[in-house]
Amino acid sequence: MKRKTILAHPASETRKKGEILTTQLIGNILVLNYWNDRVLRGRYCMNTATGEYEYWDAARNVWRQARLNTMVEHDPWCYRSINLKKRLEFDCPEDEQRAENAIAPKTKWQESDIFSRIYDWESDYSGQVRDNRRMSHRNRIERLMAQIPPIPDDFTEWLFRVAAHGQEYAFYDKTGASYSCTACGNTSPEQKWERAEGGKARHNDRAICPICGEAVTVKRRTDHMTYETQAMLIQNMTLDTSVSRHIDVKLQWSAGGKKTVCSEGIRLIFQRNYKVRPTKIYYAYINKSCWDPDPACFDEHNPCNRRIRETYLYPEGVREALKGTAYDVWMDLFPQLAEAGKKLDYNKLLIAGLREPDMPRVIEYLFKGRFSRMLRETAAAVSTWSGRYSGSLALDGECIEDVFALEDRQKINRFRQIDGGEQILEWLRWCDHTGKRIDDVTLQWLDRQKMSEEQMSFILDRMNPCQIMHYIQRQQKESYKGKSCYVVLTAWKDYLSMCGRLRKHTEDEMIFRPRELKRRHDEAVEECRIRQEELKEIEREQAADRMRDKYPGAEEHLAEIRERYEYRDDQYIIRVPARLMEIMQEGAALHHCVGSSERYFERIMQKETYICFLRRAEAPDKPYYTIEVEPGGTIRQHRSEYDEEPDIEKIRGFLRQWQKEIKKRLNEEDRRLAHISAQKRQQNINELREKNNIRVLKGLEEDFMEAI
């Protein structure tokens, strides 16, 4: 669009009021000048040769790539030509005819009005721009993918050697009574095949091929074998880029021989001279089930949810491909891991190299120390998103003892021999800290069952892991047949918890290690049900003891005011509780927050407010109303069961009488405390207003009864 040329031509003016369009033809550009009450609002321009359009916003003096309706209606999502026809008017017939001639109909079915034509021209141009942009993006990716080198010739041979560990098969042909060996590709009669130990070869037996002499696995009941895994290639592309290719691989054995089918899912392009991102990721936009896909079918989106998993790394060319990239800290170690055939999440390790500078050194410790399983789990413990390590190793450790947090070198050697992982390391650390020993059988059982120290902490102070293992296994045979170890452990923990509530002596072996766990567990459940109210009372009493220790002096303050605050008439009684336990019982009986919220105990301790009980004279021991009252007699709250207020008018009348009576009994200290309490009350109300807590404010306002 020739913007300067257009602005050099002044807009043709109008003398009419309202929303008026005047037109100009500047070269092959049609200009619609939009006037509103003789004020120029904008100039819409369309190239009649290409369909390109934009408008000049007169108010802001900027150009915008937008449609005509956006300039006029400011609604880009709703285009209705009828709205424009109703609102807009051409200044004169010549202006309208000029626009009609410049914007010709695209088809014979097109509507005849000029605004519909403009909309069609805009849509065609926008679609063409989108198609061109999409094609340019596609061509750029295809040019990049064309630079990726081919898969090495020995890739298939390497896969069978590393991933399948050289596994070979002999498939039986019933028709010919013969076996086909995948190692040499030859067929030989059944009579020549014998087991390695001697005798006729049967299904899944190991046998020696009579032709090539290779050890193979005999298959009489199937005609093929398949193994799926993932492989990774790191290759140089150009001087500035290299690529990491993640390929889903299917290895197949059949009577016809061996073959490999691949489905390359993800390509990571490493930039050597990067400014923003060191890596760009491209995903195959076909499903993994489509093996041997078109190598050009990659995009920046991931519609098929392709994922990187643990993989085997092809060793050739890794050093050269990583050199000079952001991941060159791995250029020496990765080829060694690949040559050793280690199946790891190499992609996570690449990311960790950017975020955890000590990770390469720890991985080298684990690899050269032959801690194979710990090596895999350490790589898997890296976050794909942040690159941070979340495992239990100390990456900043200066030696292997520091890394494992094990002081005993013998335990480290033992850890290597049993090829331990995170779970076993946790238990060896427990042995180090406690000075106790766990045998290998118990360690392996703990590892298989995924039993952590935290899960077994409830019983570890009374039984060692070996005893726990034997006890759980016995319960699985006798009481919990078919149940997992976790189910037994959970039932055991639940049983001991109930014993604690029932105040049984849980240090007694007869209690903490019952012969029949399920029966004793069920008995404890039934006893807890029967003694439910008693247990709740015990728990409340224990809580009250804690509150008494936490808020010292609260019960003494209640005792000081009892004589002045207690009152009665023919219908109602006001009582002052003697213990905090009574307040908790009152709250539980009436189902409100007085007994469960610690703020009331804190206020009693500080002499800000007190808690009193209102009872009916006919039922003096049955909870009815709970009163929160200030030292001067002002009532902050009065609530009955479930925060309701039955017979509130009668209650208020009695409370007024009570306020008048206790006012006569107050001393100077009460009046001083009443003044402080009023200030704290106002401060609390101000805080609630700032938080806009309307519900609580309204409740306090309804309950408030100031002492007169």
Short mmCIF file of C-alpha atoms in Angstrom, two decimals, residues 39-208:
data_model
loop_
_atom_site.label_atom_id
_atom_site.label_comp_id
_atom_site.label_asym_id
_atom_site.label_seq_id
_atom_site.Cartn_x
_atom_site.Cartn_y
_atom_site.Cartn_z
CA VAL A 39 -15.27 15.28 10.86
CA LEU A 40 -12.88 12.92 9.09
CA ARG A 41 -12.69 9.66 11.08
CA GLY A 42 -10.68 7.47 8.75
CA ARG A 43 -9.64 6.61 5.19
CA TYR A 44 -10.21 3.03 4.02
CA CYS A 45 -7.94 1.92 1.18
CA MET A 46 -8.17 -1.14 -1.09
CA ASN A 47 -5.80 -2.10 -3.90
CA THR A 48 -8.12 -3.05 -6.74
CA ALA A 49 -5.38 -5.15 -8.38
CA THR A 50 -4.34 -7.34 -5.42
CA GLY A 51 -7.20 -6.97 -2.90
CA GLU A 52 -4.84 -5.65 -0.20
CA TYR A 53 -6.66 -3.42 2.30
CA GLU A 54 -6.05 -1.27 5.38
CA TYR A 55 -7.26 2.02 6.80
CA TRP A 56 -5.79 5.19 8.25
CA ASP A 57 -7.17 6.15 11.68
CA ALA A 58 -7.45 9.93 11.59
CA ALA A 59 -7.91 10.33 15.35
CA ARG A 60 -4.69 8.45 16.21
CA ASN A 61 -2.82 9.10 12.96
CA VAL A 62 -1.92 5.41 12.55
CA TRP A 63 -2.45 2.77 9.87
CA ARG A 64 -4.35 -0.40 10.79
CA GLN A 65 -4.60 -3.70 8.91
CA ALA A 66 -8.35 -4.16 9.42
CA ARG A 67 -11.63 -4.37 7.55
CA LEU A 68 -14.02 -1.58 6.64
CA ASN A 69 -16.54 -2.54 9.32
CA THR A 70 -13.80 -2.24 11.97
CA MET A 71 -13.15 1.35 10.97
CA VAL A 72 -16.87 2.19 10.94
CA GLU A 73 -18.45 -0.11 13.55
CA HIS A 74 -15.43 -1.18 15.66
CA ASP A 75 -16.76 -4.76 15.70
CA PRO A 76 -14.36 -7.10 13.84
CA TRP A 77 -16.38 -10.25 14.71
CA CYS A 78 -19.75 -9.22 13.29
CA TYR A 79 -19.92 -8.02 9.70
CA ARG A 80 -23.36 -7.27 8.32
CA SER A 81 -23.52 -5.29 5.12
CA ILE A 82 -27.11 -4.31 5.89
CA ASN A 83 -25.87 -2.39 8.95
CA LEU A 84 -23.40 -0.47 6.81
CA LYS A 85 -26.06 0.24 4.16
CA LYS A 86 -28.38 1.64 6.80
CA ARG A 87 -25.75 3.80 8.46
CA LEU A 88 -23.48 4.94 5.63
CA GLU A 89 -24.38 7.20 2.74
CA PHE A 90 -22.30 8.19 -0.24
CA ASP A 91 -21.83 11.92 -0.66
CA CYS A 92 -23.10 11.84 -4.24
CA PRO A 93 -24.03 9.31 -6.94
CA GLU A 94 -20.62 9.85 -8.58
CA ASP A 95 -18.85 8.64 -5.42
CA GLU A 96 -20.98 5.52 -5.28
CA GLN A 97 -20.50 4.81 -8.98
CA ARG A 98 -16.72 5.20 -8.62
CA ALA A 99 -16.70 2.54 -5.90
CA GLU A 100 -19.02 0.26 -7.89
CA ASN A 101 -16.72 0.39 -10.91
CA ALA A 102 -13.54 -0.23 -8.88
CA ILE A 103 -14.87 -3.19 -6.85
CA ALA A 104 -16.36 -5.57 -9.41
CA PRO A 105 -18.41 -8.68 -8.41
CA LYS A 106 -16.35 -11.85 -8.11
CA THR A 107 -19.22 -14.16 -9.16
CA LYS A 108 -22.62 -13.77 -10.78
CA TRP A 109 -24.26 -14.94 -7.54
CA GLN A 110 -22.64 -12.20 -5.51
CA GLU A 111 -24.89 -9.62 -3.89
CA SER A 112 -25.01 -6.38 -5.80
CA ASP A 113 -24.37 -3.88 -2.99
CA ILE A 114 -20.88 -2.43 -2.71
CA PHE A 115 -20.39 -3.34 0.96
CA SER A 116 -20.93 -7.06 0.30
CA ARG A 117 -18.40 -6.90 -2.54
CA ILE A 118 -15.85 -5.24 -0.30
CA TYR A 119 -16.36 -7.98 2.28
CA ASP A 120 -15.79 -10.72 -0.35
CA TRP A 121 -12.62 -9.02 -1.62
CA GLU A 122 -11.35 -8.72 1.96
CA SER A 123 -12.08 -12.39 2.68
CA ASP A 124 -10.31 -13.56 -0.47
CA TYR A 125 -7.24 -11.48 0.27
CA SER A 126 -7.08 -12.60 3.94
CA GLY A 127 -7.38 -16.26 2.93
CA GLN A 128 -4.63 -15.84 0.35
CA VAL A 129 -2.34 -14.20 2.95
CA ARG A 130 -2.99 -17.05 5.40
CA ASP A 131 -2.28 -19.68 2.75
CA ASN A 132 0.95 -17.95 1.73
CA ARG A 133 2.07 -17.66 5.34
CA ARG A 134 1.26 -21.31 6.00
CA MET A 135 3.07 -22.40 2.85
CA SER A 136 6.10 -20.28 3.72
CA HIS A 137 6.19 -21.84 7.19
CA ARG A 138 5.87 -25.33 5.73
CA ASN A 139 8.65 -24.70 3.19
CA ARG A 140 10.96 -23.35 5.89
CA ILE A 141 10.49 -26.51 8.00
CA GLU A 142 10.97 -28.77 4.98
CA ARG A 143 14.20 -26.99 4.04
CA LEU A 144 15.41 -27.47 7.62
CA MET A 145 14.43 -31.15 7.66
CA ALA A 146 16.18 -31.70 4.33
CA GLN A 147 19.48 -30.83 6.02
CA ILE A 148 19.18 -33.74 8.48
CA PRO A 149 21.60 -36.54 7.57
CA PRO A 150 20.35 -40.05 6.84
CA ILE A 151 20.19 -42.81 9.45
CA PRO A 152 23.56 -44.67 9.64
CA ASP A 153 23.84 -47.96 7.77
CA ASP A 154 24.68 -49.96 10.88
CA PHE A 155 21.78 -48.51 12.89
CA THR A 156 19.65 -51.68 12.59
CA GLU A 157 22.52 -53.98 13.51
CA TRP A 158 23.34 -51.78 16.51
CA LEU A 159 19.72 -51.86 17.69
CA PHE A 160 19.54 -55.65 17.66
CA ARG A 161 22.85 -55.86 19.48
CA VAL A 162 22.09 -53.25 22.18
CA ALA A 163 18.30 -53.29 22.62
CA ALA A 164 17.70 -57.01 21.97
CA HIS A 165 21.04 -58.07 23.49
CA GLY A 166 21.71 -60.30 20.49
CA GLN A 167 18.56 -62.37 21.02
CA GLU A 168 17.89 -64.91 18.25
CA TYR A 169 15.00 -67.32 17.63
CA ALA A 170 14.22 -70.54 15.77
CA PHE A 171 10.62 -70.69 14.45
CA TYR A 172 8.97 -74.05 13.81
CA ASP A 173 7.34 -74.86 10.49
CA LYS A 174 4.78 -77.61 11.08
CA THR A 175 4.29 -78.31 7.39
CA GLY A 176 7.95 -78.95 6.67
CA ALA A 177 8.79 -80.21 10.19
CA SER A 178 11.73 -77.83 10.26
CA TYR A 179 13.13 -74.80 12.10
CA SER A 180 14.17 -71.45 10.60
CA CYS A 181 17.03 -69.75 12.44
CA THR A 182 17.00 -65.94 12.53
CA ALA A 183 20.74 -65.80 13.26
CA CYS A 184 21.82 -67.34 9.95
CA GLY A 185 18.55 -67.34 8.00
CA ASN A 186 18.80 -71.07 7.19
CA THR A 187 16.21 -73.83 7.62
CA SER A 188 17.07 -77.26 9.00
CA PRO A 189 15.04 -80.42 9.85
CA GLU A 190 13.48 -80.80 13.27
CA GLN A 191 15.53 -83.91 14.03
CA LYS A 192 18.77 -81.92 14.13
CA TRP A 193 17.54 -79.56 16.85
CA GLU A 194 18.21 -80.47 20.46
CA ARG A 195 18.19 -78.61 23.73
CA ALA A 196 21.45 -77.26 25.08
CA GLU A 197 21.08 -79.75 27.96
CA GLY A 198 20.16 -82.57 25.60
CA GLY A 199 16.85 -84.00 24.43
CA LYS A 200 14.19 -82.85 21.98
CA ALA A 201 13.74 -79.06 21.75
CA ARG A 202 10.45 -77.75 23.09
CA HIS A 203 8.76 -74.36 23.10
CA ASN A 204 10.90 -71.64 24.76
CA ASP A 205 13.88 -73.98 25.21
CA ARG A 206 17.40 -72.75 24.51
CA ALA A 207 18.99 -74.68 21.65
CA ILE A 208 22.03 -74.53 19.36
#
